[in-house]
PDB file of C-alpha atoms in Angstrom:
ATOM      1  CA  UNK O   1     -21.123 -12.454  15.816  1.00 49.00           C
ATOM      2  CA  UNK O   2     -17.359 -12.143  15.831  1.00 59.00           C
ATOM      3  CA  UNK O   3     -15.245 -15.256  14.034  1.00 64.00           C
ATOM      4  CA  UNK O   4     -13.405 -17.483  15.504  1.00 66.00           C
ATOM      5  CA  UNK O   5      -9.428 -16.811  16.589  1.00 71.00           C
ATOM      6  CA  UNK O   6      -6.845 -19.207  17.085  1.00 74.00           C
ATOM      7  CA  UNK O   7      -4.650 -19.980  20.608  1.00 76.00           C
ATOM      8  CA  UNK O   8      -7.398 -17.152  22.212  1.00 81.00           C
ATOM      9  CA  UNK O   9      -7.909 -18.891  25.408  1.00 82.00           C
ATOM     10  CA  UNK O  10     -11.262 -18.177  27.351  1.00 84.00           C
ATOM     11  CA  UNK O  11     -11.638 -15.878  29.656  1.00 84.00           C
ATOM     12  CA  UNK O  12     -14.657 -17.842  32.339  1.00 86.00           C
ATOM     13  CA  UNK O  13     -12.570 -21.150  31.347  1.00 86.00           C
ATOM     14  CA  UNK O  14     -15.267 -23.944  31.626  1.00 85.00           C
ATOM     15  CA  UNK O  15     -12.708 -27.170  32.760  1.00 83.00           C
ATOM     16  CA  UNK O  16     -12.649 -24.528  36.085  1.00 85.00           C
ATOM     17  CA  UNK O  17     -16.097 -24.140  37.447  1.00 87.00           C
ATOM     18  CA  UNK O  18     -16.544 -28.263  36.826  1.00 86.00           C
ATOM     19  CA  UNK O  19     -17.506 -30.095  40.175  1.00 88.00           C
ATOM     20  CA  UNK O  20     -14.123 -31.140  41.903  1.00 87.00           C
ATOM     21  CA  UNK O  21     -14.703 -35.067  40.982  1.00 85.00           C
ATOM     22  CA  UNK O  22     -14.226 -33.908  37.531  1.00 86.00           C
ATOM     23  CA  UNK O  23     -10.890 -31.376  37.962  1.00 84.00           C
ATOM     24  CA  UNK O  24      -8.231 -33.842  37.056  1.00 85.00           C
ATOM     25  CA  UNK O  25     -10.586 -36.732  34.497  1.00 87.00           C
ATOM     26  CA  UNK O  26      -8.754 -35.616  31.224  1.00 87.00           C
ATOM     27  CA  UNK O  27     -11.418 -36.520  29.157  1.00 89.00           C
ATOM     28  CA  UNK O  28     -14.129 -33.526  30.770  1.00 88.00           C
ATOM     29  CA  UNK O  29     -11.365 -31.437  31.224  1.00 87.00           C
ATOM     30  CA  UNK O  30     -10.772 -32.395  27.167  1.00 87.00           C
ATOM     31  CA  UNK O  31     -14.005 -31.874  25.930  1.00 89.00           C
ATOM     32  CA  UNK O  32     -14.953 -28.082  27.840  1.00 86.00           C
ATOM     33  CA  UNK O  33     -11.518 -27.310  26.356  1.00 85.00           C
ATOM     34  CA  UNK O  34     -13.220 -27.291  22.741  1.00 82.00           C
ATOM     35  CA  UNK O  35     -16.383 -26.095  23.973  1.00 86.00           C
ATOM     36  CA  UNK O  36     -14.012 -22.981  25.259  1.00 83.00           C
ATOM     37  CA  UNK O  37     -12.620 -22.072  21.582  1.00 83.00           C
ATOM     38  CA  UNK O  38     -16.041 -21.406  20.454  1.00 83.00           C
ATOM     39  CA  UNK O  39     -16.918 -19.583  23.315  1.00 84.00           C
ATOM     40  CA  UNK O  40     -13.873 -17.965  23.654  1.00 84.00           C
ATOM     41  CA  UNK O  41     -14.764 -14.372  21.317  1.00 83.00           C
ATOM     42  CA  UNK O  42     -18.365 -14.465  22.084  1.00 83.00           C
ATOM     43  CA  UNK O  43     -16.348 -13.903  25.618  1.00 86.00           C
ATOM     44  CA  UNK O  44     -13.985 -12.043  24.315  1.00 83.00           C
ATOM     45  CA  UNK O  45     -16.644  -9.243  22.902  1.00 83.00           C
ATOM     46  CA  UNK O  46     -18.688  -9.193  25.836  1.00 86.00           C
ATOM     47  CA  UNK O  47     -15.623  -8.117  28.318  1.00 87.00           C
ATOM     48  CA  UNK O  48     -14.940  -5.266  25.745  1.00 85.00           C
ATOM     49  CA  UNK O  49     -18.921  -4.873  25.020  1.00 88.00           C
ATOM     50  CA  UNK O  50     -18.239  -1.108  25.973  1.00 89.00           C
ATOM     51  CA  UNK O  51     -15.628  -0.525  22.799  1.00 89.00           C
ATOM     52  CA  UNK O  52     -17.861  -1.454  20.486  1.00 88.00           C
ATOM     53  CA  UNK O  53     -20.117   1.014  20.451  1.00 90.00           C
ATOM     54  CA  UNK O  54     -16.649   3.841  21.195  1.00 91.00           C
ATOM     55  CA  UNK O  55     -16.424   4.917  16.543  1.00 90.00           C
ATOM     56  CA  UNK O  56     -12.391   5.030  16.665  1.00 89.00           C
ATOM     57  CA  UNK O  57     -12.330   1.820  18.367  1.00 88.00           C
ATOM     58  CA  UNK O  58     -15.111  -0.714  16.995  1.00 89.00           C
ATOM     59  CA  UNK O  59     -14.177  -3.013  13.858  1.00 87.00           C
ATOM     60  CA  UNK O  60     -14.951  -1.098  10.762  1.00 88.00           C
ATOM     61  CA  UNK O  61     -17.861  -3.886  10.379  1.00 86.00           C
ATOM     62  CA  UNK O  62     -19.521  -2.894  13.441  1.00 88.00           C
ATOM     63  CA  UNK O  63     -18.815   0.868  12.559  1.00 90.00           C
ATOM     64  CA  UNK O  64     -20.653   0.548   9.331  1.00 89.00           C
ATOM     65  CA  UNK O  65     -23.232  -0.700  11.523  1.00 89.00           C
ATOM     66  CA  UNK O  66     -22.976   2.167  14.336  1.00 90.00           C
ATOM     67  CA  UNK O  67     -23.417   4.290  11.007  1.00 88.00           C
ATOM     68  CA  UNK O  68     -26.518   3.174   9.995  1.00 88.00           C
ATOM     69  CA  UNK O  69     -27.697   3.049  13.706  1.00 89.00           C
ATOM     70  CA  UNK O  70     -27.356   7.114  14.061  1.00 87.00           C
ATOM     71  CA  UNK O  71     -28.394   7.356  10.591  1.00 85.00           C
ATOM     72  CA  UNK O  72     -24.213   8.749   9.946  1.00 84.00           C
ATOM     73  CA  UNK O  73     -24.002  10.499   5.966  1.00 75.00           C
ATOM     74  CA  UNK O  74     -21.687   7.417   4.825  1.00 74.00           C
ATOM     75  CA  UNK O  75     -22.544   7.237   0.976  1.00 66.00           C
ATOM     76  CA  UNK O  76     -19.907   8.327  -0.084  1.00 61.00           C
ATOM     77  CA  UNK O  77     -16.989   6.874   1.829  1.00 69.00           C
ATOM     78  CA  UNK O  78     -15.489   3.580   0.948  1.00 65.00           C
ATOM     79  CA  UNK O  79     -13.972   1.392   3.101  1.00 64.00           C
ATOM     80  CA  UNK O  80     -12.453  -2.105   2.266  1.00 59.00           C
ATOM     81  CA  UNK O  81     -13.646  -5.382   3.183  1.00 51.00           C
ATOM     82  CA  UNK O  82     -11.546  -7.794   3.838  1.00 47.00           C
ATOM     83  CA  UNK O  83     -10.838  -9.624   7.062  1.00 43.00           C
ATOM     84  CA  UNK O  84      -8.585  -7.098   8.769  1.00 46.00           C
ATOM     85  CA  UNK O  85     -13.197  -5.027   8.934  1.00 45.00           C
ATOM     86  CA  UNK O  86     -12.733  -8.108  11.760  1.00 43.00           C
ATOM     87  CA  UNK O  87     -11.349  -8.854  15.415  1.00 41.00           C
ATOM     88  CA  UNK O  88      -8.012 -10.639  14.118  1.00 40.00           C
ATOM     89  CA  UNK O  89      -6.784  -8.124  12.234  1.00 41.00           C
ATOM     90  CA  UNK O  90      -4.670  -5.782  11.740  1.00 37.00           C
ATOM     91  CA  UNK O  91      -6.008  -2.294  13.115  1.00 42.00           C
ATOM     92  CA  UNK O  92      -4.984  -1.372  17.379  1.00 38.00           C
ATOM     93  CA  UNK O  93      -5.645   1.101  18.888  1.00 38.00           C
ATOM     94  CA  UNK O  94      -3.132   3.819  19.454  1.00 34.00           C
ATOM     95  CA  UNK O  95      -2.847   6.753  21.980  1.00 30.00           C
ATOM     96  CA  UNK O  96      -5.921   8.588  22.380  1.00 32.00           C
ATOM     97  CA  UNK O  97      -8.060   5.729  20.776  1.00 36.00           C
ATOM     98  CA  UNK O  98      -7.233   6.962  17.140  1.00 38.00           C
ATOM     99  CA  UNK O  99      -6.584   3.972  15.121  1.00 42.00           C
ATOM    100  CA  UNK O 100      -3.641   3.325  14.200  1.00 40.00           C
ATOM    101  CA  UNK O 101      -3.877   1.179  10.189  1.00 47.00           C
ATOM    102  CA  UNK O 102      -6.647   0.885   8.072  1.00 62.00           C
ATOM    103  CA  UNK O 103      -7.084   2.790   4.797  1.00 82.00           C
ATOM    104  CA  UNK O 104      -8.020   6.699   4.813  1.00 79.00           C
ATOM    105  CA  UNK O 105     -11.154   6.046   4.161  1.00 80.00           C
ATOM    106  CA  UNK O 106     -11.737   3.590   7.376  1.00 87.00           C
ATOM    107  CA  UNK O 107     -10.717   7.146   9.208  1.00 87.00           C
ATOM    108  CA  UNK O 108     -13.538   9.164   7.363  1.00 85.00           C
ATOM    109  CA  UNK O 109     -16.037   6.493   8.559  1.00 88.00           C
ATOM    110  CA  UNK O 110     -15.181   6.863  12.626  1.00 90.00           C
ATOM    111  CA  UNK O 111     -15.306  10.425  12.163  1.00 88.00           C
ATOM    112  CA  UNK O 112     -18.444  10.711  10.122  1.00 87.00           C
ATOM    113  CA  UNK O 113     -20.410   8.192  13.001  1.00 90.00           C
ATOM    114  CA  UNK O 114     -18.928  10.095  15.635  1.00 91.00           C
ATOM    115  CA  UNK O 115     -19.678  13.674  13.731  1.00 89.00           C
ATOM    116  CA  UNK O 116     -23.331  12.074  12.988  1.00 88.00           C
ATOM    117  CA  UNK O 117     -25.090  13.632  16.621  1.00 87.00           C
ATOM    118  CA  UNK O 118     -23.529  17.236  15.573  1.00 89.00           C
ATOM    119  CA  UNK O 119     -24.517  17.431  12.094  1.00 87.00           C
ATOM    120  CA  UNK O 120     -28.279  15.860  12.745  1.00 88.00           C
ATOM    121  CA  UNK O 121     -28.530  19.015  14.798  1.00 89.00           C
ATOM    122  CA  UNK O 122     -27.336  21.415  11.766  1.00 88.00           C
ATOM    123  CA  UNK O 123     -29.932  19.186   9.133  1.00 86.00           C
ATOM    124  CA  UNK O 124     -30.214  21.115   6.429  1.00 84.00           C
ATOM    125  CA  UNK O 125     -27.431  23.900   6.993  1.00 87.00           C
ATOM    126  CA  UNK O 126     -25.056  25.032   4.638  1.00 89.00           C
ATOM    127  CA  UNK O 127     -22.036  24.118   7.396  1.00 91.00           C
ATOM    128  CA  UNK O 128     -24.161  20.965   8.074  1.00 90.00           C
ATOM    129  CA  UNK O 129     -24.100  19.615   3.822  1.00 91.00           C
ATOM    130  CA  UNK O 130     -20.231  22.097   4.433  1.00 92.00           C
ATOM    131  CA  UNK O 131     -19.367  19.429   6.909  1.00 90.00           C
ATOM    132  CA  UNK O 132     -20.783  16.060   5.412  1.00 89.00           C
ATOM    133  CA  UNK O 133     -18.743  16.551   2.389  1.00 90.00           C
ATOM    134  CA  UNK O 134     -16.036  16.990   4.403  1.00 89.00           C
ATOM    135  CA  UNK O 135     -15.950  14.125   6.425  1.00 87.00           C
ATOM    136  CA  UNK O 136     -17.076  12.524   3.187  1.00 85.00           C
ATOM    137  CA  UNK O 137     -14.342  13.708   0.712  1.00 88.00           C
ATOM    138  CA  UNK O 138     -11.901  15.465   3.388  1.00 86.00           C
ATOM    139  CA  UNK O 139     -11.661  18.424   1.222  1.00 90.00           C
ATOM    140  CA  UNK O 140     -14.387  21.951   2.453  1.00 92.00           C
ATOM    141  CA  UNK O 141     -17.213  22.323  -0.926  1.00 94.00           C
ATOM    142  CA  UNK O 142     -18.056  25.865  -2.806  1.00 94.00           C
ATOM    143  CA  UNK O 143     -21.539  25.657  -1.916  1.00 93.00           C
ATOM    144  CA  UNK O 144     -23.832  28.816  -3.319  1.00 91.00           C
ATOM    145  CA  UNK O 145     -27.595  29.231  -2.632  1.00 88.00           C
ATOM    146  CA  UNK O 146     -30.347  30.313  -3.339  1.00 86.00           C
ATOM    147  CA  UNK O 147     -31.889  31.234   0.340  1.00 81.00           C
ATOM    148  CA  UNK O 148     -29.675  34.995   2.116  1.00 78.00           C
ATOM    149  CA  UNK O 149     -30.914  37.021   5.290  1.00 79.00           C
ATOM    150  CA  UNK O 150     -30.381  40.429   5.377  1.00 80.00           C
ATOM    151  CA  UNK O 151     -31.938  43.527   7.486  1.00 81.00           C
ATOM    152  CA  UNK O 152     -32.334  47.583   6.687  1.00 81.00           C
ATOM    153  CA  UNK O 153     -33.321  50.628   8.029  1.00 85.00           C
ATOM    154  CA  UNK O 154     -36.759  51.399   6.386  1.00 85.00           C
ATOM    155  CA  UNK O 155     -39.851  49.568   5.744  1.00 86.00           C
ATOM    156  CA  UNK O 156     -40.032  47.337   3.017  1.00 82.00           C
ATOM    157  CA  UNK O 157     -36.967  46.922   1.714  1.00 79.00           C
ATOM    158  CA  UNK O 158     -35.746  44.462  -1.252  1.00 81.00           C
ATOM    159  CA  UNK O 159     -36.202  40.723  -0.507  1.00 79.00           C
ATOM    160  CA  UNK O 160     -33.349  39.422   0.051  1.00 80.00           C
ATOM    161  CA  UNK O 161     -32.478  35.654  -2.029  1.00 78.00           C
ATOM    162  CA  UNK O 162     -33.213  34.596  -5.046  1.00 82.00           C
ATOM    163  CA  UNK O 163     -36.920  33.607  -5.535  1.00 80.00           C
ATOM    164  CA  UNK O 164     -36.610  31.007  -7.388  1.00 85.00           C
ATOM    165  CA  UNK O 165     -35.173  27.649  -4.348  1.00 87.00           C
ATOM    166  CA  UNK O 166     -31.428  26.436  -6.210  1.00 91.00           C
ATOM    167  CA  UNK O 167     -28.384  24.843  -4.562  1.00 92.00           C
ATOM    168  CA  UNK O 168     -24.894  24.509  -5.960  1.00 93.00           C
ATOM    169  CA  UNK O 169     -22.091  21.970  -4.851  1.00 94.00           C
ATOM    170  CA  UNK O 170     -18.773  23.031  -6.375  1.00 94.00           C
ATOM    171  CA  UNK O 171     -15.825  20.283  -4.402  1.00 93.00           C
ATOM    172  CA  UNK O 172     -12.734  20.769  -6.156  1.00 93.00           C
ATOM    173  CA  UNK O 173     -10.101  16.967  -5.034  1.00 91.00           C
ATOM    174  CA  UNK O 174      -6.872  16.564  -5.855  1.00 88.00           C
ATOM    175  CA  UNK O 175      -7.044  13.543  -8.193  1.00 86.00           C
ATOM    176  CA  UNK O 176     -10.548  13.258  -8.673  1.00 88.00           C
ATOM    177  CA  UNK O 177     -11.907  10.122 -10.381  1.00 87.00           C
ATOM    178  CA  UNK O 178     -14.827  10.270 -12.597  1.00 85.00           C
ATOM    179  CA  UNK O 179     -17.172   7.638  -9.305  1.00 88.00           C
ATOM    180  CA  UNK O 180     -16.399  10.666  -7.711  1.00 89.00           C
ATOM    181  CA  UNK O 181     -19.281  13.179  -8.930  1.00 90.00           C
ATOM    182  CA  UNK O 182     -21.834   9.898  -8.415  1.00 90.00           C
ATOM    183  CA  UNK O 183     -20.288  10.238  -4.467  1.00 88.00           C
ATOM    184  CA  UNK O 184     -21.261  13.808  -4.478  1.00 91.00           C
ATOM    185  CA  UNK O 185     -24.034  13.771  -5.877  1.00 92.00           C
ATOM    186  CA  UNK O 186     -25.433   9.966  -3.133  1.00 88.00           C
ATOM    187  CA  UNK O 187     -24.216  12.523  -0.465  1.00 88.00           C
ATOM    188  CA  UNK O 188     -26.225  15.913  -1.109  1.00 90.00           C
ATOM    189  CA  UNK O 189     -29.112  13.707  -1.870  1.00 89.00           C
ATOM    190  CA  UNK O 190     -29.593  12.682   1.208  1.00 84.00           C
ATOM    191  CA  UNK O 191     -28.259  15.879   3.349  1.00 85.00           C
ATOM    192  CA  UNK O 192     -29.752  18.882   1.206  1.00 87.00           C
ATOM    193  CA  UNK O 193     -32.383  20.127   2.528  1.00 84.00           C
ATOM    194  CA  UNK O 194     -36.164  17.997   1.391  1.00 82.00           C
ATOM    195  CA  UNK O 195     -37.386  20.720  -1.530  1.00 84.00           C
ATOM    196  CA  UNK O 196     -34.289  21.559  -2.810  1.00 87.00           C
ATOM    197  CA  UNK O 197     -33.746  21.853  -6.284  1.00 92.00           C
ATOM    198  CA  UNK O 198     -29.864  21.134  -6.553  1.00 93.00           C
ATOM    199  CA  UNK O 199     -26.945  20.678  -8.708  1.00 93.00           C
ATOM    200  CA  UNK O 200     -23.164  19.717  -8.326  1.00 93.00           C
ATOM    201  CA  UNK O 201     -19.949  19.402  -9.763  1.00 93.00           C
ATOM    202  CA  UNK O 202     -16.355  17.920  -9.129  1.00 93.00           C
ATOM    203  CA  UNK O 203     -13.630  19.359 -10.551  1.00 91.00           C
ATOM    204  CA  UNK O 204     -10.046  18.805 -10.200  1.00 90.00           C
ATOM    205  CA  UNK O 205      -7.901  21.459  -7.516  1.00 81.00           C
ATOM    206  CA  UNK O 206      -5.653  24.199  -8.548  1.00 76.00           C
ATOM    207  CA  UNK O 207      -1.532  24.045  -6.258  1.00 63.00           C
ATOM    208  CA  UNK O 208      -3.498  27.351  -4.493  1.00 56.00           C
ATOM    209  CA  UNK O 209      -6.617  25.602  -3.446  1.00 55.00           C
ATOM    210  CA  UNK O 210      -3.906  21.840  -2.049  1.00 56.00           C
ATOM    211  CA  UNK O 211      -2.768  23.986   0.097  1.00 51.00           C
ATOM    212  CA  UNK O 212      -6.140  26.386   1.252  1.00 53.00           C
ATOM    213  CA  UNK O 213      -7.244  22.383   2.262  1.00 53.00           C
ATOM    214  CA  UNK O 214      -3.844  21.358   4.306  1.00 47.00           C
TER     215      UNK O 214
END
C-alpha cells in the first residue's frame, strides 16, 4: 500500500540472513539487495503499524480510510490528494503527536476521526450535530429545532415544542464560498435524526461573530 522510497534501508536485510557461504558472494548480496529495496516500505509499515491507527500520526490517505472504518462525518471536509499524503511526504509528527504542516482540511479530518467515537454516542442530538459541523467548518452553528422539554407543577400543562418537526442549521463563515452551502447540506443530511426535515443557511460572519469564534 505504501509506495517505494528512494534510499530507504531495510530494517531486516536479507543478505545478513543468508547462509555463511553467501556472506561474501557479491552476486548473491547484490541480488538480495534489490529485494530489500522492494520490501523495505512494507517492513517500515509493519514496524510502525500502531501509528497508522492513530489519526494524529497516520498518513493523510490512510486517515481517510480510517474515517470510513469508524464512520466519521467528513462529507464537508476538503483535503489535498498530492504526494505529501503518502509516506515520505512533507508532514512530520510534532510534540504531543500533532502533525506539523498540512492543510486546515487535513487537520479537521484528523480531528473528525479522533472524535468519531464520541460523536456516535451523541448522534441524532443537537450537541452531536453542532459538534459535527464545528469539526468540519471550524465554526459552531446556530441550530433551531421543533423539539423542546419543560416541566409543570400541575398536570395537563401545554405540550412543549412544535407539533410539526423541523430543523434549521445556520452557519456564519468568515469568507463563505458557493460550495459551503452544499457541504453543510450534505453534512446535516448525514448527521441529523433520520425523520427530521431540515433546512440549512450559510451567511457571512460579522466582525463580532468572528471575534466570538476565536
